[in-house]
Tab-separated table of C-alpha atoms and ligand atoms in Angstrom:
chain	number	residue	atom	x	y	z
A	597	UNK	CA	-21.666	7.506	-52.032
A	598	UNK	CA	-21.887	3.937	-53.208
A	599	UNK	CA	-24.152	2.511	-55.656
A	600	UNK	CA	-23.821	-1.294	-56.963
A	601	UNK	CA	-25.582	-4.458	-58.103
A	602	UNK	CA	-24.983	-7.613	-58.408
A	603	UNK	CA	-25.742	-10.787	-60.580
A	604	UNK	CA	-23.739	-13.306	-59.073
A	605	UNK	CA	-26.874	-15.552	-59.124
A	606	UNK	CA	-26.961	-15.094	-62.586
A	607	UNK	CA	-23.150	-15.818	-63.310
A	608	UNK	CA	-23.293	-18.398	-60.925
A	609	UNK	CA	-25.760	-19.858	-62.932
A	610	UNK	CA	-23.745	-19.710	-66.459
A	611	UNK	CA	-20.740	-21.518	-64.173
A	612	UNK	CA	-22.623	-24.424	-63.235
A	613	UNK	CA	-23.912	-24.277	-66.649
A	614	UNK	CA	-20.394	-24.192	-67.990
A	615	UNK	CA	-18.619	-26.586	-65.957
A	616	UNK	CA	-20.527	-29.221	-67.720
A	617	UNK	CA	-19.028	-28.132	-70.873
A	618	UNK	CA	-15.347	-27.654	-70.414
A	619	UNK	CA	-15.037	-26.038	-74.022
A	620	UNK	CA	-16.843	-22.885	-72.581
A	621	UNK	CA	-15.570	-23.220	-69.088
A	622	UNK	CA	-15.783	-19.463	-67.805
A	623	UNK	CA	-12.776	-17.953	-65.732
A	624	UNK	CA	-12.562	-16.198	-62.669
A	625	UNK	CA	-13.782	-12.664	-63.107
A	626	UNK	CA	-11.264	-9.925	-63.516
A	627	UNK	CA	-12.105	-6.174	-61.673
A	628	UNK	CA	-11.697	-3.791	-64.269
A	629	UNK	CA	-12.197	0.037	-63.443
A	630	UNK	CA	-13.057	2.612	-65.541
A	631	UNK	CA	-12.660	6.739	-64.648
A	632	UNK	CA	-14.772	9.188	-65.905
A	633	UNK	CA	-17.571	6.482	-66.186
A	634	UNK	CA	-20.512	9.152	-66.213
A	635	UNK	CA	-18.802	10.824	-69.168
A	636	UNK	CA	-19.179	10.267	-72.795
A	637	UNK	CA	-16.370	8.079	-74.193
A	638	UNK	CA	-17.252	5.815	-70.923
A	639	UNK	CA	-21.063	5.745	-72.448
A	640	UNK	CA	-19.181	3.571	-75.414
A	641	UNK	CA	-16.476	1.664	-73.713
A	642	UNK	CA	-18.651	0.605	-70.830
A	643	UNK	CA	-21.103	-1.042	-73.922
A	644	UNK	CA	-17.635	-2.925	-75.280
A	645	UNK	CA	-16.648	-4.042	-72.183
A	646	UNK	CA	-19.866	-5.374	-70.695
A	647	UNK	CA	-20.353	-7.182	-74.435
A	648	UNK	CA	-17.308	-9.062	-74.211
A	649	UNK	CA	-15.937	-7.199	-76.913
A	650	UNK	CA	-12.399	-6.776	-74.919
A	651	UNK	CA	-11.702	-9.571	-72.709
A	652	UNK	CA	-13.128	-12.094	-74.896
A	653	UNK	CA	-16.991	-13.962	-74.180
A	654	UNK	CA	-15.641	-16.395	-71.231
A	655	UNK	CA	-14.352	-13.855	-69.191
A	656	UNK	CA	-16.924	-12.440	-66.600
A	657	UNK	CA	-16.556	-9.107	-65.132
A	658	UNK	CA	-16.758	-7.013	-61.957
A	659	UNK	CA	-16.686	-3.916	-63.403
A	660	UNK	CA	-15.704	-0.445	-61.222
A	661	UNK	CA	-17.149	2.975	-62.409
A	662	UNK	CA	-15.417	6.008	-60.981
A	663	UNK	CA	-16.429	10.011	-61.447
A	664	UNK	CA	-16.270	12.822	-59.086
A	665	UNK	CA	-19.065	13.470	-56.582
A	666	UNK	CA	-21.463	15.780	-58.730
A	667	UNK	CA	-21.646	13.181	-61.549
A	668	UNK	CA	-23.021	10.468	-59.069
A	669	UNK	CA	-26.642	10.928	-60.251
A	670	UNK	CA	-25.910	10.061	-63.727
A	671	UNK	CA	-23.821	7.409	-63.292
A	672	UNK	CA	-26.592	6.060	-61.315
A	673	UNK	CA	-27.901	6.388	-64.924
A	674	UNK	CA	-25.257	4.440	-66.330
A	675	UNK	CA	-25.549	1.680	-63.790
A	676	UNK	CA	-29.421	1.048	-64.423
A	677	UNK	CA	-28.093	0.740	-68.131
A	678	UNK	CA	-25.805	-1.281	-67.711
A	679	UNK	CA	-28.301	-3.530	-65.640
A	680	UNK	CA	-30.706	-3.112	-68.495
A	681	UNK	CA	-28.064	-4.534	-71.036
A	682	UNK	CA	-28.507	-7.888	-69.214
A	683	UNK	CA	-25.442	-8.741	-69.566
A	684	UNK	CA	-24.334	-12.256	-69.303
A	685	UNK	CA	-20.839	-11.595	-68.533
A	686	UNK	CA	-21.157	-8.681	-65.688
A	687	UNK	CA	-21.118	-10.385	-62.449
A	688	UNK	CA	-21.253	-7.137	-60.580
A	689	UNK	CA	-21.191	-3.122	-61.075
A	690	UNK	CA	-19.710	-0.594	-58.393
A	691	UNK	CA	-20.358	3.301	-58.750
A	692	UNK	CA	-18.583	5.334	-56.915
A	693	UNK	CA	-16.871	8.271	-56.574
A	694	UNK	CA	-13.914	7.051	-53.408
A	695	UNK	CA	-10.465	6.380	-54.535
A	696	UNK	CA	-9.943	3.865	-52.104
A	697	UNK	CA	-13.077	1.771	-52.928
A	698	UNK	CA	-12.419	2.377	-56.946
A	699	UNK	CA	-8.723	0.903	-56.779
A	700	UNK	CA	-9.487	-1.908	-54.627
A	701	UNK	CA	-7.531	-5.358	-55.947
A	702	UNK	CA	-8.159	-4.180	-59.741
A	703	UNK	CA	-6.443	-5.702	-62.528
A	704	UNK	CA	-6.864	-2.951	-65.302
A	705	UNK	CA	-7.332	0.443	-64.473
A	706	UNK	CA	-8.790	2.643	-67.382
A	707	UNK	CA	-8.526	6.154	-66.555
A	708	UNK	CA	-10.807	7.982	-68.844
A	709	UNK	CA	-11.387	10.736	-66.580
A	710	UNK	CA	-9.363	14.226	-66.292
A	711	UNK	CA	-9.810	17.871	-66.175
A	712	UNK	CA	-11.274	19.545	-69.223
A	713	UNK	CA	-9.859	22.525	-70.801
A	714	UNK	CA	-12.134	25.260	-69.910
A	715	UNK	CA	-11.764	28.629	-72.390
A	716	UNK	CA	-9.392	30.903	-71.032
A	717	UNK	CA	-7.441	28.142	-69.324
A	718	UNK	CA	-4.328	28.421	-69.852
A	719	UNK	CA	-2.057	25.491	-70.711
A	720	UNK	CA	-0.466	25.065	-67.355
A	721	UNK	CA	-3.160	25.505	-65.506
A	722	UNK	CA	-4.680	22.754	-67.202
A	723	UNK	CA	-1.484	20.290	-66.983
A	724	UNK	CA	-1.372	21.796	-62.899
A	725	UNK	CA	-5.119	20.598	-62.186
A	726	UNK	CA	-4.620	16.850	-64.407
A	727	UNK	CA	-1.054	16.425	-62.386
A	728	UNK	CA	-3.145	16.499	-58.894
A	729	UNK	CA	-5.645	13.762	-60.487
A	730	UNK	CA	-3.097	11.495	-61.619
A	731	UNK	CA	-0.781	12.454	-58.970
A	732	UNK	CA	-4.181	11.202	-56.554
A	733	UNK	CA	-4.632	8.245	-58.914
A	734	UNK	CA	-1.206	6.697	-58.854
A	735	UNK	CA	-1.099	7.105	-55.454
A	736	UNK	CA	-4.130	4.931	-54.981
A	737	UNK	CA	-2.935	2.211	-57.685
A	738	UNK	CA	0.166	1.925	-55.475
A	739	UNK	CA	-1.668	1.292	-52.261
A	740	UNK	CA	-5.031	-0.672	-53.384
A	741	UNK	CA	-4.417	-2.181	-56.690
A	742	UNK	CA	-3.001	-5.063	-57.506
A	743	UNK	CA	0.734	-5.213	-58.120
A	744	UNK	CA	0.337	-6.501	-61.728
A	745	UNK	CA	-2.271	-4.095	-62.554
A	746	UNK	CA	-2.303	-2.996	-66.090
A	747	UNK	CA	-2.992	0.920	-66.391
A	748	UNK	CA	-4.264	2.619	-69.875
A	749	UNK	CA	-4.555	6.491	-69.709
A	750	UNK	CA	-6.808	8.360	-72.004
A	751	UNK	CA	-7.689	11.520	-70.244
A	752	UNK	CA	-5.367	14.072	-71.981
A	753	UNK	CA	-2.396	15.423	-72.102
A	754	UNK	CA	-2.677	11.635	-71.969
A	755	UNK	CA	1.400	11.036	-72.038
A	756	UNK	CA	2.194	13.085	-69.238
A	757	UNK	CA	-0.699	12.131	-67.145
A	758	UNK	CA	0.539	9.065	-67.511
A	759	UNK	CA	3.912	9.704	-66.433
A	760	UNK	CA	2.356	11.148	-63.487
A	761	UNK	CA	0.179	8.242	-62.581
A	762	UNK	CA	3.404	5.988	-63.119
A	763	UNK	CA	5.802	8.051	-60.854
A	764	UNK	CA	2.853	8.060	-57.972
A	765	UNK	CA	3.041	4.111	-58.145
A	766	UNK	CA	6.420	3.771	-56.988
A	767	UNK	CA	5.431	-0.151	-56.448
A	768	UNK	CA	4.093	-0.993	-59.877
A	769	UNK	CA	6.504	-1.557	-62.772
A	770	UNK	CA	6.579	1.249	-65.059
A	771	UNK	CA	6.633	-1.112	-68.099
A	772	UNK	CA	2.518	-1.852	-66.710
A	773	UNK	CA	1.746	1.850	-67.595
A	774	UNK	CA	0.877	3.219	-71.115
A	775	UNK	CA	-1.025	5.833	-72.648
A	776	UNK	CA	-3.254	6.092	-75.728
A	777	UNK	CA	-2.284	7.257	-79.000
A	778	UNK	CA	-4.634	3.959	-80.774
A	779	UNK	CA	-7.005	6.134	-81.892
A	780	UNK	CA	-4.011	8.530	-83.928
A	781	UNK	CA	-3.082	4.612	-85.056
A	782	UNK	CA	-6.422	3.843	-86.619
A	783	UNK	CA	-6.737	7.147	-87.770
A	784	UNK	CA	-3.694	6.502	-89.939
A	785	UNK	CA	-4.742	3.803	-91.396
A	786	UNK	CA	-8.541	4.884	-92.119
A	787	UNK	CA	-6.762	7.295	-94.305
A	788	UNK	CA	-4.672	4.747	-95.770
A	789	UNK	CA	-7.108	2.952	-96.717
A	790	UNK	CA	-9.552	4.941	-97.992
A	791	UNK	CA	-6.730	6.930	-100.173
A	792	UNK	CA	-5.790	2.761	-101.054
A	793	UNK	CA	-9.631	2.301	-100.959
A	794	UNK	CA	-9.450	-1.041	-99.218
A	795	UNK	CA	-10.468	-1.902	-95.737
A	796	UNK	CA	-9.290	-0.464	-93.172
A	797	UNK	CA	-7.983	-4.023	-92.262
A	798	UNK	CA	-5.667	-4.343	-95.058
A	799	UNK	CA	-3.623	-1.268	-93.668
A	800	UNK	CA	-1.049	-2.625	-90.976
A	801	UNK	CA	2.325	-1.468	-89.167
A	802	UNK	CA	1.487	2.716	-89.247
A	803	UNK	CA	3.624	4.328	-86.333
A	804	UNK	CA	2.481	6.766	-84.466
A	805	UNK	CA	5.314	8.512	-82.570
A	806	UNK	CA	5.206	10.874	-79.667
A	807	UNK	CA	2.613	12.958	-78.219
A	808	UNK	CA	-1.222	12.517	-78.059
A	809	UNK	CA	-1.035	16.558	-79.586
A	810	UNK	CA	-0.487	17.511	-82.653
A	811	UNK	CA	2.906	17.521	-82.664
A	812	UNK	CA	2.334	13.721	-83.348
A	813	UNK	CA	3.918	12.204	-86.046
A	814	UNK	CA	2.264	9.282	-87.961
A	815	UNK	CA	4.221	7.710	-90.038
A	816	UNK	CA	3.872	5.046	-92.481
A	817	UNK	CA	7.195	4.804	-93.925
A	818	UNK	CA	7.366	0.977	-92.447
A	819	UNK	CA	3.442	0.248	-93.490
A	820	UNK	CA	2.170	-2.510	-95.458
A	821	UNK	CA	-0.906	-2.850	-97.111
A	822	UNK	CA	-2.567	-5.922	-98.624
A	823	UNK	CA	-3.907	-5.707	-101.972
A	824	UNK	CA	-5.485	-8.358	-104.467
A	825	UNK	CA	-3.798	-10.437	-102.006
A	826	UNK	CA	-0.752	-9.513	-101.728
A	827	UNK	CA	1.355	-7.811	-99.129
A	828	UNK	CA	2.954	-4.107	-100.401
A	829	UNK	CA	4.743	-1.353	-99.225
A	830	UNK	CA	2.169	1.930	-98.413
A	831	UNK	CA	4.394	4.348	-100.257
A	832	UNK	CA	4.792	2.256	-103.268
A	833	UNK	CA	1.205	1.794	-103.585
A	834	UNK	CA	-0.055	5.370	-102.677
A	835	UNK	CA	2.642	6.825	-105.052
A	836	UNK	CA	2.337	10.465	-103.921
A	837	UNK	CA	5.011	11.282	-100.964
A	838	UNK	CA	3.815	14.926	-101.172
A	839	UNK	CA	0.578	14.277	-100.004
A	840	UNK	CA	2.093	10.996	-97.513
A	841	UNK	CA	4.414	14.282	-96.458
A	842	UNK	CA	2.435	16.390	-96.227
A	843	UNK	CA	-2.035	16.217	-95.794
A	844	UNK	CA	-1.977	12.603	-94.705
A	845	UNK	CA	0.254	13.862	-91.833
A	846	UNK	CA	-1.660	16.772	-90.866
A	847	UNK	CA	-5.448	15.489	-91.467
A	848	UNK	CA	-4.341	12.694	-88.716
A	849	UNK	CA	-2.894	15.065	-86.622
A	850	UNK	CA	-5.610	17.605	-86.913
A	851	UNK	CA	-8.530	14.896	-86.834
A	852	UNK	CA	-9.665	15.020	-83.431
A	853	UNK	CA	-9.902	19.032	-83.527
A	854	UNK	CA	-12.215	18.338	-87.110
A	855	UNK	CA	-14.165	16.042	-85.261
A	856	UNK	CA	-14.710	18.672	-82.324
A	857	UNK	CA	-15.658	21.592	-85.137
A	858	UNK	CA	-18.333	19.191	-86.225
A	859	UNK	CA	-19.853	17.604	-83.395
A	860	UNK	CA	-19.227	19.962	-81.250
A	861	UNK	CA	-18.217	17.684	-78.748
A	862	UNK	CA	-15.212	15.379	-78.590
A	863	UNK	CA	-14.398	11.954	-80.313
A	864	UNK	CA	-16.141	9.040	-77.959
A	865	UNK	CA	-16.991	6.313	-80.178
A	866	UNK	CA	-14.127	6.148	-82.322
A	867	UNK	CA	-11.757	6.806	-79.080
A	868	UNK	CA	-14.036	3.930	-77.119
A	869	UNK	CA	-12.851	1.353	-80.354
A	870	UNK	CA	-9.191	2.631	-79.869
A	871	UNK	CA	-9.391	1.762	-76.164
A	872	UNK	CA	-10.704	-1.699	-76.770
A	873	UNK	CA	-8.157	-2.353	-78.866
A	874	UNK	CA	-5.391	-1.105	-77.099
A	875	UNK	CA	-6.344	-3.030	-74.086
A	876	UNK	CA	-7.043	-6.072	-76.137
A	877	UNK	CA	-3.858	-6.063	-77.641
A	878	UNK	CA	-2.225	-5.974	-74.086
A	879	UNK	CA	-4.329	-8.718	-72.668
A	880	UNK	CA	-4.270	-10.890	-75.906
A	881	UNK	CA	-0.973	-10.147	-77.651
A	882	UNK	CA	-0.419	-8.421	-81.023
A	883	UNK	CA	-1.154	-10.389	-84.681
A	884	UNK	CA	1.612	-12.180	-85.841
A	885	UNK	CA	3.709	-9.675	-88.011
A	886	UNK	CA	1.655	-6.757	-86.827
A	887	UNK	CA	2.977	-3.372	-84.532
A	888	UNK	CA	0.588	-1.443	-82.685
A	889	UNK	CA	1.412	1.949	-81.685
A	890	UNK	CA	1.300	2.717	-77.794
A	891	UNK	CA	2.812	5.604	-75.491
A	892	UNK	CA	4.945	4.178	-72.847
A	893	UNK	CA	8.128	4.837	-71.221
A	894	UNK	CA	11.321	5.684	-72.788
A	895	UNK	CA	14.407	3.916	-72.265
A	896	UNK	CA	16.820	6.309	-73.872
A	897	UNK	CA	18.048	3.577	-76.184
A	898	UNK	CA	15.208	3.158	-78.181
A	899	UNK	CA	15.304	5.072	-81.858
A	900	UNK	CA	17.450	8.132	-79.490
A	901	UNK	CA	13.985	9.186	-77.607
A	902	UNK	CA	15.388	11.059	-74.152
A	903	UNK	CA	14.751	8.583	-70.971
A	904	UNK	CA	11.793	8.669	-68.688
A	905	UNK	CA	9.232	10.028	-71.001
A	906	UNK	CA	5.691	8.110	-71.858
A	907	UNK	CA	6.415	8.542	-75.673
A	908	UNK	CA	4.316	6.388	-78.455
A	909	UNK	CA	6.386	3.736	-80.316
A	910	UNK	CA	5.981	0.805	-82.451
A	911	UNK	CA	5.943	-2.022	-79.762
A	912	UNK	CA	4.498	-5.494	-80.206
A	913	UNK	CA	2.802	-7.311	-77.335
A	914	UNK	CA	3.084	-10.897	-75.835
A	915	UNK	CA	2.082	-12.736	-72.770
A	916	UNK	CA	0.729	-9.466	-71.399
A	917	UNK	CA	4.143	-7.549	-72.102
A	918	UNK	CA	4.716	-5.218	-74.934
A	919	UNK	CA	8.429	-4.535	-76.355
A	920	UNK	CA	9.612	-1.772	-78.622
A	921	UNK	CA	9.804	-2.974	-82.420
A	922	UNK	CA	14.008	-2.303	-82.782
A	923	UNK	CA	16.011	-1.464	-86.029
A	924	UNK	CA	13.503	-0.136	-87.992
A	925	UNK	CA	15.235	2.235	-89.991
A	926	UNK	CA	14.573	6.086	-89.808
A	927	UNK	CA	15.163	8.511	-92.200
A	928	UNK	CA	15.845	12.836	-91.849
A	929	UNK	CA	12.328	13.740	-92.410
A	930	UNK	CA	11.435	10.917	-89.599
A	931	UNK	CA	14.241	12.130	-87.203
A	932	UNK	CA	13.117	16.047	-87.469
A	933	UNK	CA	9.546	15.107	-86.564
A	934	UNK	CA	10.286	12.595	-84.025
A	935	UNK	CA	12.309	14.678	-81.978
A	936	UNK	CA	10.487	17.701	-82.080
A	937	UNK	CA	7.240	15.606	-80.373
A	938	UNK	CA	9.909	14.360	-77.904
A	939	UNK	CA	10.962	18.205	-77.124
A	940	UNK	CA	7.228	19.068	-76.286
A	941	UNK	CA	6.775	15.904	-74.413
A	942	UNK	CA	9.995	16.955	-72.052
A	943	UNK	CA	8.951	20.551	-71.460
A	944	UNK	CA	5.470	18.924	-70.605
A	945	UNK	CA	7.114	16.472	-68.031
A	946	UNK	CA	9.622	19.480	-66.559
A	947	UNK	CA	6.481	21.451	-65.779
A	948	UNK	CA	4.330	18.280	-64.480
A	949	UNK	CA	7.465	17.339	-61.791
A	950	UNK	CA	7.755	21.023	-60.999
A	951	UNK	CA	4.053	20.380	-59.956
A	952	UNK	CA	4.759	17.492	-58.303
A	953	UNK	CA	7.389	18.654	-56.071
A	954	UNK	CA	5.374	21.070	-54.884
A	955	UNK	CA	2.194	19.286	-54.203
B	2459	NAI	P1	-16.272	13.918	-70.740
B	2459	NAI	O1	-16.087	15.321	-70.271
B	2459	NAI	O2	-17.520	13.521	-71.439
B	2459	NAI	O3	-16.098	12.926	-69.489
B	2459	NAI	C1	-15.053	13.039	-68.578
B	2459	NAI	C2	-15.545	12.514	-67.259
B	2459	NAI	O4	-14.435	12.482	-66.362
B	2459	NAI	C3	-16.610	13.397	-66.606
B	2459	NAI	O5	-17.724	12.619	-66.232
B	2459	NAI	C4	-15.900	13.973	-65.391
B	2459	NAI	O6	-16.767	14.220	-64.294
B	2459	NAI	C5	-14.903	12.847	-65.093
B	2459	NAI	N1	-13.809	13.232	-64.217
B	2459	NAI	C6	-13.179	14.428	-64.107
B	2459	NAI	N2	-12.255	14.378	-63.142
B	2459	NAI	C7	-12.291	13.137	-62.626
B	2459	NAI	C8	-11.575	12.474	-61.599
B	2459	NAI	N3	-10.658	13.114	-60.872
B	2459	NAI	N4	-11.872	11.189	-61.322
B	2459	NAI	C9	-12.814	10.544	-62.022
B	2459	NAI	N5	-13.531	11.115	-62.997
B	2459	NAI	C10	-13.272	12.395	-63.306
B	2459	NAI	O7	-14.984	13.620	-71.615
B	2459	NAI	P2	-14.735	12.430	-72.662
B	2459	NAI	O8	-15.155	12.874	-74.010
B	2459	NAI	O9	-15.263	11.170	-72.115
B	2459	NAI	O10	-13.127	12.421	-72.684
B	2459	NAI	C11	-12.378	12.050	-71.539
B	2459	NAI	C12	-10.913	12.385	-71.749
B	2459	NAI	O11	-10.357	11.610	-72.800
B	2459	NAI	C13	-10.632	13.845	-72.113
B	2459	NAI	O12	-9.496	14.265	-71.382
B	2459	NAI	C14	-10.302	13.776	-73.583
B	2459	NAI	O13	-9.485	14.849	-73.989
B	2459	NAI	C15	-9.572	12.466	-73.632
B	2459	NAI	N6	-9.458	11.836	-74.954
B	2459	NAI	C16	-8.302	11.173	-75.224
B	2459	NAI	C17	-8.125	10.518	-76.418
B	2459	NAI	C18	-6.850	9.796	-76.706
B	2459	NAI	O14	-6.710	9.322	-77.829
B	2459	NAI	N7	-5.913	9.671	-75.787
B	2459	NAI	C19	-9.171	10.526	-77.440
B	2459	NAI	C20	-10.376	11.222	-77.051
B	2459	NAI	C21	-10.486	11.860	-75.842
């Protein structure tokens, strides 16, 4: 099953259009796929991406939409959409649901797309089914995607599927894998600042650590906040470490769960945002003085975290290469927290290579 369009007369149009005007020459266009591109956080990124809003308004697109076979019909949907949006940028859009057609010479894989939890799943059941995806999904970066491929996984337990992915693309560096925890990042500092009320863009330098669960732990014991101008610490300016203890840590952990309760269906538009600019951040670089927070793999150095786990850190990003933030200092209540996300992140990975082994 195969559906696609094309504009390359259009694009070719804005090139020749462009090449008289080398201030907005346009570049080659990169092949960016997206999984789970008939479901609902897709319905938002695929609207970012197609704007421009990611890779910047002089970088055209092919853009590769992936979902399992029964969703083909609606991400025929999707497609018309997206041809509807007229976008100047998209120089072509492939639907499909065929590994070895979605994987073909990308540059960023997105992988939205996992199994959900169904009621009365149980917990390994659910990690069992997401390991064969991402098991199947590595596999295919290894043999079809480029060997500089960046990879961003969203589809939850988003750290471990992510291991997964990594150790089924024995060919790609580890270092070009990471997971999401953004959205736990802007989460933190939405609270920040409306606790601070400033904008949210006065808040920078929250950490989340660890999982994508709850076991996360955001911390913004190194956070800075702008106000009248000037740069302060978070905790001097909040001045109440119960509540930075205590409901700042849970309503951020708990947030996605409240948003569930209300909507009754999951967060898409503020995870779509966090996506963008995760993936931003990796193909732009970081602000100058700014961390980000992003799972990725321990290197058992790094603030004591075990090896070999895809864990969220500080890191700050640069030529399309992100490094941990080093020496921050971290205090008991820190340690505790941090570790015990680590513990549930190891039992998750001991179960997901049991899996492995055995597929
Ligand atoms: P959704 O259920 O609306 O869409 C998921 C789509 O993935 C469906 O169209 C489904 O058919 C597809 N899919 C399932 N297996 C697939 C496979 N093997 N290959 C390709 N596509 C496949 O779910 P939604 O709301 O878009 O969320 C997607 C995932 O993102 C979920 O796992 C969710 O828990 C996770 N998530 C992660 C966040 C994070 O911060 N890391 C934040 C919010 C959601």
């Amino acid at each position: 099953w195969f559906v696609g369009y094309s504009s390359r007369h259009r694009a070719s149009q804005q090139t020749l259009k462009s090449n008289r005007d080398p201030s907005t020459a346009m570049s080659e266009p990169i092949r960016v796929l997206v999984t789970g591109a008939a479901g609902q956080i897709a319905y938002s990124l695929l609207y970012n991406l197609g704007n421009g809003d990611v890779f910047g308004k002089n970088q055209p697109l092919i853009l590769v939409l992936l979902d399992i076979t029964p969703m083909m019909k609606v991400l025929e949907g999707v497609v018309m959409e997206m041809e509807d949006c007229a976008f100047g940028l998209l120089k072509e859009v492939i639907a499909t649901d065929k590994e070895e057609v979605a994987f073909k010479d990308i540059d960023v894989a997105i992988l939205v797309g996992s199994m959900p939890r169904r009621e009365g799943m149980e917990r390994k059941d659910l990690l069992k089914a997401n390991v064969k995806i991402f098991k199947s999904q590595g596999a295919a970066l290894d043999k079809y995607a480029k060997k500089n491929v960046k990879v961003v996984v969203v589809g939850n337990p988003a750290n471990t599927n992510c291991l997964t992915a990594a150790k089924s693309a024995p060919s790609i560096p580890r270092s070009n894998f990471s997971c999401l925890t953004r959205l736990d990042h802007n989460r933190a500092r939405a609270q920040i600042a409306k606790r601070l009320q400033v904008s949210a863009n006065d808040v920078k330098n929250v950490i989340i650590w660890g999982n994508h669960s709850s076991t996360q732990y955001p911390d913004v014991t190194h956070a800075k906040v702008k106000v009248q101008g000037k740069e302060c610490e978070v905790y001097d300016e909040v001045k109440d470490d119960s509540w930075l203890k205590g409901e700042f840590i849970t309503t951020v952990q708990q947030r996605g769960a409240a948003v569930i309760m209300a909507r009754k269906l999951s967060s898409a538009m503020s995870a779509s945002k966090a996506i963008c600019d995760h993936v931003r951040d990796i193909w732009y670089g970081t602000g100058e003085g700014e961390f980000v927070s992003m799972g990725v793999i321990s290197d058992g150095n790094s603030y004591s975290i075990p090896e070999d786990l895809i864990y969220s850190f500080p890191v700050v990003i640069k030529n399309k290469c992100w490094s941990f933030v080093e020496g921050l200092p971290i205090n008991d209540f820190s340690r505790d927290k941090m570790d015990l996300t680590a513990k549930e992140l190891a039992e998750e990975k001991e179960t997901a290579i049991e899996f492995l082994a055995s597929m």
